[in-house]
PDB file of C-alpha atoms in Angstrom:
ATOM      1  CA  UNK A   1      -7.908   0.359  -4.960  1.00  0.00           C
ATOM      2  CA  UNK A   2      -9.783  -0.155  -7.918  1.00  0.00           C
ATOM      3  CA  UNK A   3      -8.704  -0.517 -11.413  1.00  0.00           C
ATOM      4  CA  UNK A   4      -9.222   2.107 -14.226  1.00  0.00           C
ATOM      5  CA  UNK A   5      -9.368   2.073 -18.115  1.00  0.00           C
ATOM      6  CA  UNK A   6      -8.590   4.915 -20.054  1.00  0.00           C
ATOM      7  CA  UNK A   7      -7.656   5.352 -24.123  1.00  0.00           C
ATOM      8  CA  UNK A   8      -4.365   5.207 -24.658  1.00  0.00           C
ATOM      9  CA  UNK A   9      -4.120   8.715 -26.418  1.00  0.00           C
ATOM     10  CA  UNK A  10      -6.559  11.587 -27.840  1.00  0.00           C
ATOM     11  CA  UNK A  11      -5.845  14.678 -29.741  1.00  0.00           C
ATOM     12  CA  UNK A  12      -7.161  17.733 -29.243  1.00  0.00           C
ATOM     13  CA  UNK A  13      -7.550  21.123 -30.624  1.00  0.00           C
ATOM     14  CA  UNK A  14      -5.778  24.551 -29.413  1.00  0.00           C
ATOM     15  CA  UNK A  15      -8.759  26.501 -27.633  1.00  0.00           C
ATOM     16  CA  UNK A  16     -11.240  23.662 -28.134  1.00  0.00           C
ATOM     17  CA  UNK A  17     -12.884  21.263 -24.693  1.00  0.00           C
ATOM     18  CA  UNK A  18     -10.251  18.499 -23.971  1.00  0.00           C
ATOM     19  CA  UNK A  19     -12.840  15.403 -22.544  1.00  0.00           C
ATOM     20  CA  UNK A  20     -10.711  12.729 -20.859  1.00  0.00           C
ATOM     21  CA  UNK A  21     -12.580   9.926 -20.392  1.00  0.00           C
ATOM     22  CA  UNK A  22     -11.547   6.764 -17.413  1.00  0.00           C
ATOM     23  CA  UNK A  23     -13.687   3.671 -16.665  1.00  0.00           C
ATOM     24  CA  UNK A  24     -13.711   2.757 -12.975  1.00  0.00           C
ATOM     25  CA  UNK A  25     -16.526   0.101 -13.128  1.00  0.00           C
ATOM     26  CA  UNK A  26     -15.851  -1.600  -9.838  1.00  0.00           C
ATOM     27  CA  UNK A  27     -15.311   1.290  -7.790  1.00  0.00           C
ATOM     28  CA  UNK A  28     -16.725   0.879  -4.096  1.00  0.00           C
ATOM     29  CA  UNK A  29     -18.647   3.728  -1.986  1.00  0.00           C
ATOM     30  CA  UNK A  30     -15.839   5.805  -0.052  1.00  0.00           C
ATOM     31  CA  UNK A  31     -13.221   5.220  -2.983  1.00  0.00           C
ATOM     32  CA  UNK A  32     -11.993   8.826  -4.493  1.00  0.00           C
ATOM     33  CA  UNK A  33     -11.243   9.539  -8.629  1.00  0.00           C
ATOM     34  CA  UNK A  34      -7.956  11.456  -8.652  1.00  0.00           C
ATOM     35  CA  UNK A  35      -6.486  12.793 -11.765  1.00  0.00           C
ATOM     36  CA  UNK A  36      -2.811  13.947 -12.247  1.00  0.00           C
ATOM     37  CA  UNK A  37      -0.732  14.353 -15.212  1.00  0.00           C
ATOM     38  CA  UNK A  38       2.473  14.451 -15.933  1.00  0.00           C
ATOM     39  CA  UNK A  39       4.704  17.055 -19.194  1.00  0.00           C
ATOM     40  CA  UNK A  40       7.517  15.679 -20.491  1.00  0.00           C
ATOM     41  CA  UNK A  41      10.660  15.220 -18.910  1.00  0.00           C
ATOM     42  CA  UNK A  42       8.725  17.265 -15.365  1.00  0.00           C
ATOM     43  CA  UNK A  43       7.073  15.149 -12.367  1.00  0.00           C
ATOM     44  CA  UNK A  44       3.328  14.690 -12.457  1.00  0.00           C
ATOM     45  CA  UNK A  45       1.010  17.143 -10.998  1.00  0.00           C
ATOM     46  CA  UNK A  46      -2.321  17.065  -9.237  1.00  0.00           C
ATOM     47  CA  UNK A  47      -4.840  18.243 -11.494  1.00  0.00           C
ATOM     48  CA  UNK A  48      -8.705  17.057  -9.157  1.00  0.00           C
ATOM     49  CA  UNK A  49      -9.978  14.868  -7.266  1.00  0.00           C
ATOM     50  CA  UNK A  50     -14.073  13.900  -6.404  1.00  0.00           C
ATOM     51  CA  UNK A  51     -15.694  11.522  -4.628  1.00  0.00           C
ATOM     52  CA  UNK A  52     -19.431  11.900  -6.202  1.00  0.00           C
ATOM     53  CA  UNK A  53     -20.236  15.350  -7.049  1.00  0.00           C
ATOM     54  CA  UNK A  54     -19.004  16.979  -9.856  1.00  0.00           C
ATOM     55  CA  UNK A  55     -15.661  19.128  -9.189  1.00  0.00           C
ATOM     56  CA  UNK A  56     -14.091  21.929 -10.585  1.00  0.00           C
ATOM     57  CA  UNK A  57     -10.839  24.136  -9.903  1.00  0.00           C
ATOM     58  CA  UNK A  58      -8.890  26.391 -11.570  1.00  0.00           C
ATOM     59  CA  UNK A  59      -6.961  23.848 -13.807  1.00  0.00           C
ATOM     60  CA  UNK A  60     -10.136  21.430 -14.450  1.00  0.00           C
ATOM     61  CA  UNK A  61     -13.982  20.275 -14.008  1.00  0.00           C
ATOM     62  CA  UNK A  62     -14.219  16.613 -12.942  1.00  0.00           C
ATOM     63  CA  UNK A  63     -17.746  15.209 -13.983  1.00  0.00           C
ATOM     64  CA  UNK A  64     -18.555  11.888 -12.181  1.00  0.00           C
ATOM     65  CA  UNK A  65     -20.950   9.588 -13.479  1.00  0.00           C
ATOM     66  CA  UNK A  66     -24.181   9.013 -11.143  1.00  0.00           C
ATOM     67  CA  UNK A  67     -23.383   5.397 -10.723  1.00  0.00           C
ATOM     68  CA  UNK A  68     -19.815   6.164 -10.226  1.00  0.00           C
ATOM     69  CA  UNK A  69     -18.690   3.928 -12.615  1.00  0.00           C
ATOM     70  CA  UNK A  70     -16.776   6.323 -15.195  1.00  0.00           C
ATOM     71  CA  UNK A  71     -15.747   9.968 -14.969  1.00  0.00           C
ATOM     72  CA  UNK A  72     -14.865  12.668 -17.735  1.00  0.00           C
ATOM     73  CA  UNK A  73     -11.851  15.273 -16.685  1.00  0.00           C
ATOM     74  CA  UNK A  74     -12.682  18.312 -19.019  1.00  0.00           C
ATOM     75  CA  UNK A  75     -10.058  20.814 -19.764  1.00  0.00           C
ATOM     76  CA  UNK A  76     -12.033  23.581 -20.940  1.00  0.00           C
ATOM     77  CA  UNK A  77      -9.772  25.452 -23.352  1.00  0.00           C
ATOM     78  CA  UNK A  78      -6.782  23.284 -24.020  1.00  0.00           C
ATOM     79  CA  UNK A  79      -3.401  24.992 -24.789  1.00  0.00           C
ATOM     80  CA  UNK A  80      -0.349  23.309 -26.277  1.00  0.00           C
ATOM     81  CA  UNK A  81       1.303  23.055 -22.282  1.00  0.00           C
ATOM     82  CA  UNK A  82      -1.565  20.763 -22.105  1.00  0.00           C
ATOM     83  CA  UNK A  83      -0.034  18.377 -23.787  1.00  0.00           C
ATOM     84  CA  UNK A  84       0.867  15.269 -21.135  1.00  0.00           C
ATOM     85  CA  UNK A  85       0.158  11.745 -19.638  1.00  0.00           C
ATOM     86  CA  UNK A  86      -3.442  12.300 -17.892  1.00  0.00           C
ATOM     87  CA  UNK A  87      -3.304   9.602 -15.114  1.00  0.00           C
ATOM     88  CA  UNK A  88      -6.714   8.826 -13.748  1.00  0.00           C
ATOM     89  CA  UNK A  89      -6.449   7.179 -10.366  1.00  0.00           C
ATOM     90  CA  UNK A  90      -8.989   5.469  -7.731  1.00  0.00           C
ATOM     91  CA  UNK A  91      -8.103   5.646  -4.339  1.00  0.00           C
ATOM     92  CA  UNK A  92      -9.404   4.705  -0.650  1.00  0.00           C
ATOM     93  CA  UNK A  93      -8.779   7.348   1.978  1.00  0.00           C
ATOM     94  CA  UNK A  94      -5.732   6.302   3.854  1.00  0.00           C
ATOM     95  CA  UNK A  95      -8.004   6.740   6.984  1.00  0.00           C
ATOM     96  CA  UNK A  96      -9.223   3.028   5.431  1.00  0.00           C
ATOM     97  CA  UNK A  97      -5.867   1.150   5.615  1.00  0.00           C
ATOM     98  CA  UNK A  98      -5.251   1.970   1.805  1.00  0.00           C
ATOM     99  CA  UNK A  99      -1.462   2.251   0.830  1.00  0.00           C
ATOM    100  CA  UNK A 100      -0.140   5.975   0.636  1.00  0.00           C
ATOM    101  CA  UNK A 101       1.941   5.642  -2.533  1.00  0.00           C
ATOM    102  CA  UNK A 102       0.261   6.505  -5.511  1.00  0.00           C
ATOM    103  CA  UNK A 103       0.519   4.034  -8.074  1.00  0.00           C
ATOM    104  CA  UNK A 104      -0.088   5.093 -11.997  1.00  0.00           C
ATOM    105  CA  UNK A 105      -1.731   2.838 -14.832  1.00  0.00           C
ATOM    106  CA  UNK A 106      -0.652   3.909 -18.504  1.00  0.00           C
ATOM    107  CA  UNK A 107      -2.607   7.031 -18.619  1.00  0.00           C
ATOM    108  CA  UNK A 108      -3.899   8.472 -21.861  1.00  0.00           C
ATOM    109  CA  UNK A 109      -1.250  11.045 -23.739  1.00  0.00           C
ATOM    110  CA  UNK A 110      -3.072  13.902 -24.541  1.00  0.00           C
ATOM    111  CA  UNK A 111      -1.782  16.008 -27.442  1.00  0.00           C
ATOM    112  CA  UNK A 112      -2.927  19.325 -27.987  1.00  0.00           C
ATOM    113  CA  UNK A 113      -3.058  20.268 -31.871  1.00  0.00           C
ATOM    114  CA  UNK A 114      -2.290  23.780 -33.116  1.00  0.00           C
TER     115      UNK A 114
ATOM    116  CA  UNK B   1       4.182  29.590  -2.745  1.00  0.00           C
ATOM    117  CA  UNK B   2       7.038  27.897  -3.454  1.00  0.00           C
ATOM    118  CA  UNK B   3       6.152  24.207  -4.271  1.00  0.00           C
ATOM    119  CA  UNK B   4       8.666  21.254  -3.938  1.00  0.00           C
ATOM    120  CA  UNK B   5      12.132  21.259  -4.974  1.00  0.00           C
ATOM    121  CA  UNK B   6      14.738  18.544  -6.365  1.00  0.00           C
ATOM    122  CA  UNK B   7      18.557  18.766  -6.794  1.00  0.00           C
ATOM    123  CA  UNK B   8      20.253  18.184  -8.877  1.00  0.00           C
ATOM    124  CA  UNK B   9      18.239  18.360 -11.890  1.00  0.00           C
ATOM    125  CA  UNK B  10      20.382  16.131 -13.568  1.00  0.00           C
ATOM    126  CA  UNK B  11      23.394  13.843 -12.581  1.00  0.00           C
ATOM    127  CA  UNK B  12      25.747  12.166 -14.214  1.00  0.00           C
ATOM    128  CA  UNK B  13      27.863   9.706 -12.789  1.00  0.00           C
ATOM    129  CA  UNK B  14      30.289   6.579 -13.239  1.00  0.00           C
ATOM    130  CA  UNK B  15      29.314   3.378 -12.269  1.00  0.00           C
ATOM    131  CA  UNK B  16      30.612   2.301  -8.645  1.00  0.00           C
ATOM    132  CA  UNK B  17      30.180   5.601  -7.417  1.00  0.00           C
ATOM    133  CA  UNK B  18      27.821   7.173  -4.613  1.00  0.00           C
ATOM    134  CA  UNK B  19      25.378  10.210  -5.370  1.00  0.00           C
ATOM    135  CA  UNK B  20      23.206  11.464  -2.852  1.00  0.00           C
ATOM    136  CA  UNK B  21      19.561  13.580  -4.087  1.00  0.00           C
ATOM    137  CA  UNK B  22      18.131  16.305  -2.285  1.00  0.00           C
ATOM    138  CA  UNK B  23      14.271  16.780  -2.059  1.00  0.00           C
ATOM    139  CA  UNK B  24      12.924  20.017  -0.563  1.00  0.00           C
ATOM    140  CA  UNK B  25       9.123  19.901   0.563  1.00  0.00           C
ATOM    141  CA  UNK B  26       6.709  22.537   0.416  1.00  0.00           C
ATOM    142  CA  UNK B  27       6.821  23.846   4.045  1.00  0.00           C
ATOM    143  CA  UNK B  28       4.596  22.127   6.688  1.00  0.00           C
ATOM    144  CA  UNK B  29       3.999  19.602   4.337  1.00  0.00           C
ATOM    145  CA  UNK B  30       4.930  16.749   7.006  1.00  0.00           C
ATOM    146  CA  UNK B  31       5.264  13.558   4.709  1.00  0.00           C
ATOM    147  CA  UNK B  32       7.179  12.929   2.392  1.00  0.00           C
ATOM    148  CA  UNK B  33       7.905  10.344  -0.374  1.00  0.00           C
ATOM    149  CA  UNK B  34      10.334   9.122  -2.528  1.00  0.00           C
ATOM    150  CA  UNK B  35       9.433   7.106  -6.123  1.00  0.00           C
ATOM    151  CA  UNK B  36      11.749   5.936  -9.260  1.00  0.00           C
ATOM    152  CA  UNK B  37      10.483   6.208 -12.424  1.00  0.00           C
ATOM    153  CA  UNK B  38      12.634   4.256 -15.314  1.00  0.00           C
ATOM    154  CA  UNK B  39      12.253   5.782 -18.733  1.00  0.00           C
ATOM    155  CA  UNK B  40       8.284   5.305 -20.481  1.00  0.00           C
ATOM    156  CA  UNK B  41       7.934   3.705 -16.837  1.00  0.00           C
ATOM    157  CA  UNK B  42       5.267   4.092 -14.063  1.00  0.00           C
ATOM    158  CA  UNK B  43       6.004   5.366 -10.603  1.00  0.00           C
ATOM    159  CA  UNK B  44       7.923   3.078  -8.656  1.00  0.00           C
ATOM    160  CA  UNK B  45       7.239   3.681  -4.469  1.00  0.00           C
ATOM    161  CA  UNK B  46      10.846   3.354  -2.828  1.00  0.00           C
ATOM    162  CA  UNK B  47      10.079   4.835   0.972  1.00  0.00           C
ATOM    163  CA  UNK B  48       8.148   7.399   2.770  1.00  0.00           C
ATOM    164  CA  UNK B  49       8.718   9.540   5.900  1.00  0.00           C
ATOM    165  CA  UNK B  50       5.802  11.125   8.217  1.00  0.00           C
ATOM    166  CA  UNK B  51       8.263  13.931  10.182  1.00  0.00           C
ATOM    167  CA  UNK B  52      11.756  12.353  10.429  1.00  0.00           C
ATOM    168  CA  UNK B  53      10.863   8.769  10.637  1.00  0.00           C
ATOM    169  CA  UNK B  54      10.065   6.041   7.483  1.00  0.00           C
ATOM    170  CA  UNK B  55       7.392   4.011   8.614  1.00  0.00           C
ATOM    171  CA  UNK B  56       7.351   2.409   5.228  1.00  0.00           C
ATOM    172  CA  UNK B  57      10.978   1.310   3.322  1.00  0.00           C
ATOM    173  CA  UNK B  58       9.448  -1.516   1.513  1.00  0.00           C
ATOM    174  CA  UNK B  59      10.451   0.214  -1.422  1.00  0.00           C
ATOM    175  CA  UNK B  60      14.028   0.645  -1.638  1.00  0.00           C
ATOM    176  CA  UNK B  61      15.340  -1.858  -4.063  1.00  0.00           C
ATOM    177  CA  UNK B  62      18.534  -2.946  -2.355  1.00  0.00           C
ATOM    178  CA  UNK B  63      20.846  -1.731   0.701  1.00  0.00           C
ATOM    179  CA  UNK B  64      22.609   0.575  -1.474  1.00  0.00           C
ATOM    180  CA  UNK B  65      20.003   2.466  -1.125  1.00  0.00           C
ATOM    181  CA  UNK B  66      18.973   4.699   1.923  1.00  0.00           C
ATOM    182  CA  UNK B  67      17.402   8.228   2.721  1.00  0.00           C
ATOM    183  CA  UNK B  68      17.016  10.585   5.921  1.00  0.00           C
ATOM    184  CA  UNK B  69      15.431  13.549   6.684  1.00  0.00           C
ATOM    185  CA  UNK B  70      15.934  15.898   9.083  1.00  0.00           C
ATOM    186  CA  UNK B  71      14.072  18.614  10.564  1.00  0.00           C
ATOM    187  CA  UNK B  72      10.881  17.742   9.388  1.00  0.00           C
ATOM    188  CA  UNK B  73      11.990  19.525   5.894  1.00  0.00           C
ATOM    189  CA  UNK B  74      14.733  18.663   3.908  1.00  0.00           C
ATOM    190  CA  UNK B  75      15.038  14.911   2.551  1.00  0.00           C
ATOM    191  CA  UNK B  76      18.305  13.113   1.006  1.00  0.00           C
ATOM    192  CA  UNK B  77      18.113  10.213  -0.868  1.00  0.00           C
ATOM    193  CA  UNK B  78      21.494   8.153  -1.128  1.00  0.00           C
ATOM    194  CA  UNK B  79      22.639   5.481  -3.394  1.00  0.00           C
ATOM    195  CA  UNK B  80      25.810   3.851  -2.730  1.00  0.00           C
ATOM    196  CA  UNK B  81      28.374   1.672  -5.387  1.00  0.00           C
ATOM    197  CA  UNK B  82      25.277   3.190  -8.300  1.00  0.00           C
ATOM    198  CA  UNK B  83      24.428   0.640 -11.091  1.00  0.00           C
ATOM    199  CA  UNK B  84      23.706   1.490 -14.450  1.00  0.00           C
ATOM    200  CA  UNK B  85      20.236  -0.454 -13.565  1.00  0.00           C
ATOM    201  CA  UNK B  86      19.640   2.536 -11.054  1.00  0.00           C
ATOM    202  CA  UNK B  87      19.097   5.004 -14.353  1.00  0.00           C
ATOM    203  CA  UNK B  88      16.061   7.069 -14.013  1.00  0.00           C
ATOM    204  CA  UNK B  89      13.999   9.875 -12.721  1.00  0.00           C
ATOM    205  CA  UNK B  90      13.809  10.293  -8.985  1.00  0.00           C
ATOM    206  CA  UNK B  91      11.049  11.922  -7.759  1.00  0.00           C
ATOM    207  CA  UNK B  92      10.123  13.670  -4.458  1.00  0.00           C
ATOM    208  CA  UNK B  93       6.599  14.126  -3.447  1.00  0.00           C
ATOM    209  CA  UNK B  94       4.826  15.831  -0.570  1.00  0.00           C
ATOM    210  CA  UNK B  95       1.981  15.779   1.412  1.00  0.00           C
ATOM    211  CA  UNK B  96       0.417  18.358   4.263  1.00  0.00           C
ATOM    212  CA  UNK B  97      -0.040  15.381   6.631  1.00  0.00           C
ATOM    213  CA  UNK B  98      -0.086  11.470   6.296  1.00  0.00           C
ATOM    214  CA  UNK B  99      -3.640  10.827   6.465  1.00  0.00           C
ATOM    215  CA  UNK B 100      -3.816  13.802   3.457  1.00  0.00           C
ATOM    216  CA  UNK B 101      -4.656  12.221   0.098  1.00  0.00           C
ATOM    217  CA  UNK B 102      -3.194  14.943  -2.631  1.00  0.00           C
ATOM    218  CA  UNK B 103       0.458  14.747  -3.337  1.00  0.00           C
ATOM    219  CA  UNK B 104       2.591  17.182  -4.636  1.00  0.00           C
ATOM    220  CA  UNK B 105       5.305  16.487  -6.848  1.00  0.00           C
ATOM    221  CA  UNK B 106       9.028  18.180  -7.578  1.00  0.00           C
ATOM    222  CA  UNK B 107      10.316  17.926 -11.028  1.00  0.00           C
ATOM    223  CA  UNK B 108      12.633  15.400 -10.258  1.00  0.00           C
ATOM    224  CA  UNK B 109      16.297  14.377 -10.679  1.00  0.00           C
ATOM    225  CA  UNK B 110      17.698  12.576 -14.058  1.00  0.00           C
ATOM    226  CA  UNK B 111      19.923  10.276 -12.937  1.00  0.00           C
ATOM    227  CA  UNK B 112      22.211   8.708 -15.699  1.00  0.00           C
ATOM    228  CA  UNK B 113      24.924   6.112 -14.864  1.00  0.00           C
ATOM    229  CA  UNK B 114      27.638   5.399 -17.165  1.00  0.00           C
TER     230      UNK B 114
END
């Protein structure tokens, strides 16, 4: 799976656009961007997931570069249980032989400011 | 619904002695994994189970360590003669089927030993 880069923390603003960037330059063609986070002292939680259109759900939009090299989770109105360990991952379908276990890089801690 | 469930929360126990962790999945979710993560930590993969069986152990850190499941539901993860090196959060995760990508993760159980 390929490697990602993301800052290692970012503030943000009660009721303001939380942009998470990651950097997953060498991404190949059938590789998904996951995103999960994970509150304090709770186990992390699925937040999206895209392959190359832009996604959204109820929690998140996921905005995927054309060239598929970075993405940008947006939380559009961040609230203070925002605050958490964003984990952006890059994945092969298992289908492909990829491992099942997720593994985690450092993530960027998110803090929500009152 | 009801999404997946750890007990204890917390245990505390004495070094030398066995404690065994109970991971409920989110029904007809049919695989089923098991990860350590040490404090400020990433996830650590210890085994996973597709029905009743564990195609993959290559996880578990030593012999002490072993886990079941039965029924296609209820998981137990068991750690004999416990170290204080065995400290940390043990989290259960499920998944609808083994080729499915998303995982969904319990809150986990604190494991402290003195």
């Amino acid at each position: 799976d390929a490697k990602t880069t993301q800052p290692t923390s970012m503030d943000c603003a009660e009721g303001r656009a939380a942009n998470l960037p990651c950097n997953h330059s060498t991404i190949s063609g059938n590789e998904y961007v996951y995103w999960y986070r994970q509150i304090h002292s709770q186990g992390p939680q699925y937040i999206i997931h895209g392959l190359k259109n832009n996604e959204t759900n109820e929690m998140a939009s996921l905005i995927i570069t054309e060239d598929r090299k970075s993405s940008t989770l947006i939380l559009p109105h961040a609230t203070l249980r925002d605050t958490a360990v964003y984990y952006c991952i890059v994945r092969r379908p298992i289908s492909s032989g990829s491992a099942r276990q997720l593994t985690f890089g450092s993530g960027t801690q998110l803090t929500v400011l009152p | 619904g009801a999404g997946v469930s750890q007990s204890p929360s917390n245990k505390v126990t004495e070094k030398g002695k066995d404690v065994e962790l109970r991971c409920d999945p989110i029904s007809g979710h049919t695989a089923l994994y098991w990860y350590r993560q040490r404090l400020g930590q990433g996830l650590e993969f210890l085994i996973y189970f597709q029905g009743n069986s564990a195609p993959d152990k290559s996880g578990l850190p030593s012999d002490r360590f072993s886990a079941e499941r039965t029924g296609e539901s209820v998981s137990t993860l068991t750690i004999q003669r416990t170290q204080q090196e065995d400290s940390a959060v043990y989290l259960c995760a499920s998944s609808l089927a083994s080729s499915a990508e998303t995982q969904y993760f319990g809150p986990g159980t604190r494991l402290l030993v003195l």
